[in-house]
Amino acid sequence: MNMVWNSIKNVWFAQVNPERLAIIRMATGGFCLWYLLSRFNMLQRMVQNTDAFEPVGLLSWMQEPLHANLFWWISVLLIVFNICYILGWKFRITGPAFAILALLFFSYRNSWSMIYHNRNALVLHILIVGLVASADAWSVDAWSQRRKGVPKQNAHWRYGWPIMLICAVTVGSYFLSGVAKIAGDLAWDWATGSAMRSQIAVDAIRKSILGAETAPFFNVIYKHTWLFFLLGIFTFIVELGAPLALYKKRWGRFWAVLTWGMHWGIYFIMGITFRYQMTGLIFLSFFAPEKLFTKARRKVANNTKSATATSTNQNSSPVILFDGVCNLCNGWVRFVMENETKAEFRFASLQSATANDLLKPFAVKDSMDSLVLIEDGILYRKSEAVLRILGRLKSMWPLLSVLILVPSFIRDTMYNVVARHRYTWFGKQDSCALVGLDDKVRFIE
């Protein structure tokens, strides 16, 4: 019995820093605020069609819809509470108020035209976060407490169990989706992929009739029946296997990444966007995002201290360090030089003494396997370096810098695969192939 209790205690009542719950508070609140503001006018028009009102959920008792003017004021009030929720101001009052009002508001919204199941997880997440101590860090309330001399809150189980409850709600929503597929008329046809293929075809025909664009990859994969079999099996594994994500943290993170990828697959195959899921915000509770901020703070502090030691970056121009004997890396340097908005980057081979001097203040290990960008005394590596460079190029390339929102462990995993096989796939030189370029002045020797 003690073993069972200890297991439950370690998983459900683990000590967690208040910052993690604060990040989830700001993420859920930020997404909800975006939805309310971007859909405000549409929602006001929607409630004017009183014939389409069919109350559901907590509001199934309603006989007729609210007056349009009253709904307008409720929408404004919800936005005000939403902002207070994000800021963590008077959270003991505004947190529960926003959570309950959001639950009623989205129940009312689902009472018109169709039920949007994909938003249920967001509402339940807000309900959990709004009813617990989610403003003990990174909030107006926490800032006020610090000014009064109240010490900062440390890791505690009261921040751990709400996060596990959010994980359970997320997992439960996917598991129920899998059960609903089996219990439906098509049942195991989903596993063979035939049901999925039929649904995708119907969706494409509907969009064609309505004059909308079909999904990006529909025409490419529809003729490959075997692909739908694999996709069907994958979907069942993700949905019916969801409860396993609660067993171990590593399993939970792996499941979250798979499920996030599934939603992007749905978008490319069917053109359907589940925004809360595709942004990854629904899976935030499976990770420790506060550690990224802590590392970033330390990194900035360390780089600030060593900024004077990086005076060798010459004229404060951003410097790109690359593997001088790698064909792929040399091609990347040529690409950057051809697409710069202005000739601002300087370059140095990682094999050079100059690169060694530039890297010393940062105590970088295994630099040969990574592209390096040094800018304003700060060092960036791997995928982050690539995305920051793309952000300073011309044409459409800066748009790719939005991929910085993808968790670094996902980006760097893909980067590492290419880096590990770069010589095999692209070949190598005996020495840096760019030394003889006409623009040699931009290469630091």
XYZ file of C-alpha atoms in Angstrom:
445
model
C 0.000 0.000 0.000
C 2.846 2.363 0.828
C 4.436 1.685 -2.564
C 1.190 2.612 -4.333
C 0.812 5.789 -2.277
C 4.437 6.793 -2.862
C 4.009 6.215 -6.578
C 0.878 8.399 -6.646
C 2.589 11.003 -4.506
C 5.668 11.163 -6.743
C 3.581 11.537 -9.892
C 0.553 13.564 -8.839
C 1.986 15.572 -5.962
C 5.494 16.243 -7.238
C 7.084 19.494 -6.127
C 6.960 21.959 -9.002
C 8.076 25.576 -9.259
C 5.232 28.142 -9.371
C 6.699 29.555 -12.602
C 5.515 26.506 -14.564
C 1.908 27.037 -13.556
C 2.328 30.761 -14.268
C 3.479 30.024 -17.829
C 0.442 27.803 -18.407
C -1.747 30.594 -17.013
C -0.312 33.123 -19.459
C -0.369 30.675 -22.385
C -3.989 29.611 -21.937
C -5.064 33.174 -21.226
C -3.144 34.535 -24.197
C -4.674 32.021 -26.595
C -8.170 32.651 -25.267
C -7.695 36.419 -25.561
C -6.553 36.027 -29.157
C -9.660 33.983 -29.906
C -12.045 36.453 -28.263
C -10.553 39.488 -30.002
C -10.189 37.882 -33.433
C -13.710 36.407 -33.340
C -15.455 39.259 -31.537
C -17.437 40.648 -34.489
C -18.249 37.175 -35.805
C -19.619 36.108 -32.432
C -21.818 39.203 -32.231
C -23.270 38.446 -35.662
C -23.728 34.786 -34.766
C -26.062 35.392 -31.810
C -28.401 37.474 -33.950
C -29.516 34.308 -35.740
C -31.843 33.185 -32.963
C -33.269 30.308 -35.031
C -29.910 28.491 -34.844
C -29.867 28.443 -31.032
C -29.791 24.919 -29.552
C -28.477 25.077 -25.958
C -25.982 22.407 -24.883
C -24.058 21.401 -21.766
C -24.507 23.548 -18.688
C -26.891 25.803 -20.607
C -29.210 23.082 -21.915
C -31.910 24.419 -19.577
C -32.185 27.714 -21.505
C -35.405 28.223 -23.463
C -34.255 31.179 -25.572
C -30.975 32.996 -26.290
C -29.728 36.113 -24.524
C -30.413 39.517 -25.996
C -27.642 40.529 -28.416
C -26.762 43.636 -26.394
C -26.427 41.615 -23.192
C -24.166 39.127 -24.986
C -21.998 42.059 -26.168
C -21.482 43.225 -22.579
C -20.763 39.682 -21.403
C -18.135 39.361 -24.155
C -16.473 42.608 -23.059
C -16.562 41.532 -19.402
C -14.980 38.203 -20.330
C -12.159 40.011 -22.158
C -11.532 42.208 -19.085
C -11.366 39.166 -16.806
C -9.181 37.439 -19.414
C -6.610 40.243 -19.220
C -6.664 40.131 -15.406
C -6.170 36.355 -15.591
C -3.098 36.746 -17.818
C -1.614 39.468 -15.628
C -2.427 37.612 -12.420
C -4.085 40.667 -10.851
C -6.391 40.065 -7.853
C -6.259 36.457 -8.978
C -8.200 34.988 -6.072
C -11.195 36.846 -7.486
C -10.467 37.296 -11.183
C -9.077 33.774 -11.687
C -12.216 31.856 -10.670
C -14.450 34.534 -12.211
C -12.749 34.213 -15.595
C -12.675 30.408 -15.436
C -16.390 30.060 -14.689
C -17.407 32.794 -17.141
C -15.252 31.201 -19.877
C -16.932 27.824 -19.261
C -20.388 29.374 -19.615
C -19.354 31.553 -22.570
C -17.959 28.669 -24.647
C -20.952 26.494 -23.730
C -23.128 29.299 -25.105
C -20.952 29.571 -28.216
C -21.312 25.800 -28.809
C -25.072 26.242 -28.688
C -24.983 27.847 -32.132
C -24.585 25.982 -35.426
C -22.142 23.271 -34.244
C -20.120 22.046 -31.269
C -16.396 22.779 -31.406
C -14.887 19.905 -29.434
C -11.332 21.106 -30.082
C -11.867 24.053 -27.686
C -13.078 21.914 -24.792
C -9.510 21.202 -23.657
C -8.709 24.936 -23.563
C -11.776 25.656 -21.440
C -11.006 22.821 -19.013
C -7.382 23.962 -18.744
C -8.535 27.485 -17.917
C -11.006 26.106 -15.374
C -8.231 24.233 -13.556
C -5.697 27.065 -13.698
C -8.237 29.688 -12.655
C -9.224 27.811 -9.505
C -5.725 27.172 -8.098
C -2.710 29.248 -7.015
C -1.512 30.065 -10.536
C -0.471 33.647 -9.837
C 2.215 32.986 -7.197
C 4.887 33.819 -9.801
C 5.197 36.076 -12.828
C 2.101 38.077 -11.964
C 1.024 41.443 -10.636
C 0.018 39.746 -7.385
C 3.460 38.157 -6.993
C 5.166 41.477 -7.750
C 3.011 43.195 -5.103
C 3.913 40.511 -2.575
C 7.637 40.956 -3.257
C 7.303 44.715 -2.676
C 5.726 43.999 0.713
C 8.661 41.804 1.660
C 6.889 38.462 1.273
C 9.493 35.869 0.199
C 9.305 34.210 -3.194
C 7.336 30.956 -3.330
C 9.446 27.825 -3.785
C 8.629 24.498 -5.443
C 5.643 22.829 -3.791
C 3.162 20.031 -4.469
C 0.317 22.559 -4.625
C 1.727 23.605 -8.001
C 2.336 20.018 -9.100
C -1.104 18.414 -8.859
C -2.921 21.036 -11.008
C -0.372 20.465 -13.777
C -0.899 16.690 -13.560
C -4.656 17.271 -13.668
C -4.208 19.334 -16.835
C -2.161 16.478 -18.319
C -4.912 14.026 -17.376
C -7.588 16.200 -18.984
C -5.520 16.442 -22.168
C -4.876 12.706 -22.265
C -8.530 11.967 -21.486
C -9.783 14.070 -24.400
C -7.687 12.081 -26.882
C -8.543 8.736 -25.299
C -12.264 9.522 -25.528
C -11.756 10.454 -29.172
C -10.278 7.010 -29.822
C -13.082 5.273 -27.920
C -15.673 7.275 -29.894
C -14.141 6.036 -33.155
C -14.418 2.403 -32.033
C -17.944 2.880 -30.679
C -19.121 4.599 -33.869
C -20.618 3.035 -36.987
C -17.234 2.817 -38.730
C -15.576 1.214 -35.698
C -12.313 -0.514 -36.650
C -12.483 0.824 -40.209
C -10.543 3.742 -38.720
C -7.651 1.412 -37.946
C -7.498 0.087 -41.521
C -7.427 3.633 -42.841
C -10.486 3.224 -45.080
C -12.684 5.433 -42.900
C -10.015 8.123 -42.763
C -9.523 7.996 -46.546
C -13.274 8.329 -47.129
C -13.567 11.240 -44.717
C -10.657 13.058 -46.355
C -12.200 12.520 -49.794
C -15.576 13.891 -48.643
C -13.838 16.889 -47.086
C -11.939 17.586 -50.328
C -15.136 17.322 -52.422
C -16.964 19.670 -50.072
C -14.190 22.243 -50.292
C -14.085 21.925 -54.067
C -17.841 22.562 -54.323
C -17.615 25.551 -51.994
C -14.651 26.957 -53.914
C -12.162 26.525 -51.090
C -8.612 25.249 -51.451
C -7.973 21.568 -50.838
C -5.337 20.518 -48.317
C -1.674 20.861 -49.390
C -0.891 17.116 -49.561
C -4.315 15.698 -50.487
C -3.590 15.075 -54.177
C -0.210 13.573 -53.340
C -1.251 10.910 -50.829
C -4.880 10.056 -51.679
C -3.950 7.398 -54.255
C -1.628 5.617 -51.791
C -4.041 3.396 -49.828
C -1.268 1.871 -47.743
C -0.422 5.294 -46.327
C -3.903 5.575 -44.836
C -3.501 2.190 -43.200
C -0.323 3.446 -41.484
C -2.000 6.730 -40.554
C -4.992 4.870 -39.129
C -2.782 2.670 -36.959
C -0.770 5.717 -35.860
C -3.950 7.586 -34.900
C -5.195 4.696 -32.770
C -1.837 4.369 -31.042
C -1.826 8.076 -30.212
C -5.436 8.193 -29.005
C -6.000 4.834 -27.321
C -2.454 4.777 -25.965
C -2.801 8.282 -24.512
C -3.174 7.133 -20.851
C 0.384 5.764 -20.985
C 1.538 9.396 -21.168
C 0.667 9.738 -17.476
C 2.884 6.848 -16.438
C 6.272 8.505 -16.915
C 7.328 12.057 -17.698
C 9.453 10.946 -20.637
C 6.573 8.964 -22.081
C 4.327 11.983 -21.679
C 6.696 14.235 -23.589
C 7.132 11.668 -26.342
C 3.357 11.270 -26.651
C 2.892 15.052 -26.712
C 5.349 15.420 -29.605
C 3.654 12.575 -31.540
C 0.209 14.074 -31.014
C 1.406 17.546 -31.988
C 2.800 16.025 -35.185
C -0.545 14.279 -35.788
C -2.355 17.631 -35.781
C 0.068 19.079 -38.291
C -0.471 15.953 -40.390
C -4.234 16.591 -40.247
C -3.602 20.112 -41.480
C -1.444 19.064 -44.425
C -3.765 16.219 -45.427
C -7.176 17.793 -44.716
C -6.433 21.493 -44.288
C -8.124 21.511 -40.864
C -6.521 23.751 -38.254
C -6.769 22.933 -34.552
C -4.878 26.007 -33.406
C -4.606 25.313 -29.682
C -3.223 21.890 -30.515
C -1.004 22.929 -33.451
C 0.695 25.680 -31.452
C 1.628 23.033 -28.890
C 0.061 25.038 -26.061
C -2.264 22.164 -25.184
C 0.823 20.036 -24.404
C 2.695 22.662 -22.368
C 1.935 20.879 -19.076
C 4.007 17.855 -20.172
C 7.185 19.927 -20.288
C 9.136 22.265 -18.010
C 9.071 25.532 -20.002
C 10.270 27.585 -17.030
C 13.668 25.899 -17.350
C 14.086 27.447 -20.798
C 13.598 30.918 -19.324
C 16.023 30.146 -16.503
C 18.659 28.936 -18.962
C 18.077 31.969 -21.182
C 18.523 34.314 -18.216
C 21.750 32.616 -17.189
C 22.995 32.614 -20.746
C 22.338 36.322 -21.162
C 24.021 37.037 -17.833
C 27.079 34.954 -18.732
C 27.323 36.458 -22.182
C 26.998 39.961 -20.770
C 29.919 39.297 -18.442
C 32.019 37.971 -21.298
C 31.001 40.644 -23.807
C 34.235 42.535 -23.282
C 36.172 39.358 -23.961
C 34.479 39.030 -27.331
C 35.890 42.277 -28.676
C 37.601 40.101 -31.255
C 34.312 39.857 -33.098
C 35.693 42.919 -34.962
C 33.510 45.951 -35.547
C 30.594 44.227 -33.698
C 29.382 42.646 -36.927
C 27.608 39.308 -36.469
C 30.018 36.442 -37.093
C 29.093 33.047 -38.538
C 31.422 30.171 -37.675
C 31.102 27.162 -39.967
C 32.782 23.864 -40.755
C 35.216 24.941 -43.470
C 35.697 21.480 -44.986
C 31.973 20.617 -45.201
C 30.348 21.073 -48.616
C 26.941 21.689 -47.058
C 28.345 24.378 -44.739
C 30.204 26.078 -47.583
C 27.001 26.062 -49.626
C 25.163 27.618 -46.675
C 27.715 30.453 -46.478
C 27.332 31.157 -50.209
C 23.543 31.134 -49.787
C 23.731 33.650 -46.918
C 26.048 35.969 -48.863
C 23.752 35.891 -51.887
C 20.593 36.610 -49.882
C 21.729 39.206 -47.331
C 19.837 42.487 -47.316
C 23.241 44.109 -46.761
C 26.748 42.732 -46.373
C 26.746 42.589 -42.570
C 27.839 39.035 -41.704
C 31.472 38.051 -41.299
C 32.654 34.487 -41.508
C 35.323 32.231 -40.041
C 36.056 28.544 -40.382
C 35.661 26.515 -37.191
C 39.061 25.002 -37.972
C 40.759 28.417 -37.771
C 42.636 29.959 -34.856
C 40.279 32.958 -35.045
C 37.257 30.760 -34.377
C 39.055 29.194 -31.436
C 39.696 32.667 -29.951
C 36.084 33.724 -30.512
C 34.713 30.613 -28.813
C 36.984 30.671 -25.746
C 34.804 33.054 -23.667
C 31.786 30.790 -24.169
C 33.439 27.476 -23.173
C 31.765 25.713 -26.098
C 32.314 21.984 -26.519
C 31.939 19.960 -29.736
C 31.646 23.122 -31.813
C 32.627 21.285 -35.014
C 29.177 19.694 -35.180
C 27.328 22.983 -35.023
C 26.896 26.152 -36.981
C 27.644 29.067 -34.652
C 26.407 32.657 -34.733
C 27.966 35.281 -32.458
C 25.951 38.482 -32.309
C 26.134 41.335 -29.786
C 28.274 39.208 -27.480
C 25.750 36.337 -27.459
C 26.437 32.905 -28.912
C 23.752 30.945 -30.772
C 24.155 27.349 -31.965
C 22.493 24.764 -34.160
C 18.888 25.430 -35.214
C 18.658 28.696 -33.298
C 21.666 30.057 -35.193
C 20.135 28.994 -38.521
C 16.759 30.612 -37.760
C 18.338 33.851 -36.540
C 20.389 34.080 -39.727
C 17.322 33.414 -41.886
C 15.546 36.216 -40.039
C 18.064 38.720 -41.451
C 17.904 37.656 -45.081
C 15.826 39.136 -47.882
C 12.758 37.856 -49.726
C 10.544 35.352 -47.858
C 13.280 33.683 -45.812
C 12.591 35.656 -42.581
C 9.154 33.986 -42.399
C 10.892 30.731 -41.468
C 12.185 32.331 -38.285
C 8.733 31.671 -36.781
C 9.992 28.100 -36.306
C 11.850 29.451 -33.257
C 8.529 28.795 -31.467
C 9.050 25.053 -31.943
C 10.722 23.612 -28.827
C 14.506 23.581 -29.242
C 14.854 19.866 -28.509
C 12.701 19.112 -31.574
C 14.532 21.590 -33.814
C 17.977 20.490 -32.650
C 17.151 16.802 -33.014
C 16.469 17.361 -36.720
C 19.563 19.549 -36.974
C 21.734 16.883 -35.341
C 20.603 14.228 -37.822
C 21.770 16.366 -40.751
C 24.969 17.417 -38.956
C 25.855 13.819 -38.121
C 25.577 12.719 -41.763
C 26.702 15.891 -43.529
C 29.976 14.441 -44.838
C 28.303 11.237 -46.059
C 25.433 13.028 -47.766
C 27.192 16.147 -49.109
C 30.906 15.328 -49.078
C 33.879 17.284 -47.727
C 36.991 19.177 -48.817
C 40.592 18.937 -47.651
C 40.504 22.622 -46.710
C 38.059 25.537 -46.657
C 36.710 25.952 -50.194
C 35.726 29.589 -49.690
C 39.169 31.081 -49.129
C 39.494 32.100 -52.748
C 36.244 34.035 -52.983
C 36.365 37.612 -54.275
C 34.636 38.780 -51.072
C 37.566 37.477 -49.043
C 37.638 40.629 -46.872
C 34.546 39.338 -45.048
C 36.341 36.194 -43.915
C 38.217 36.587 -40.640
C 41.632 34.906 -40.665
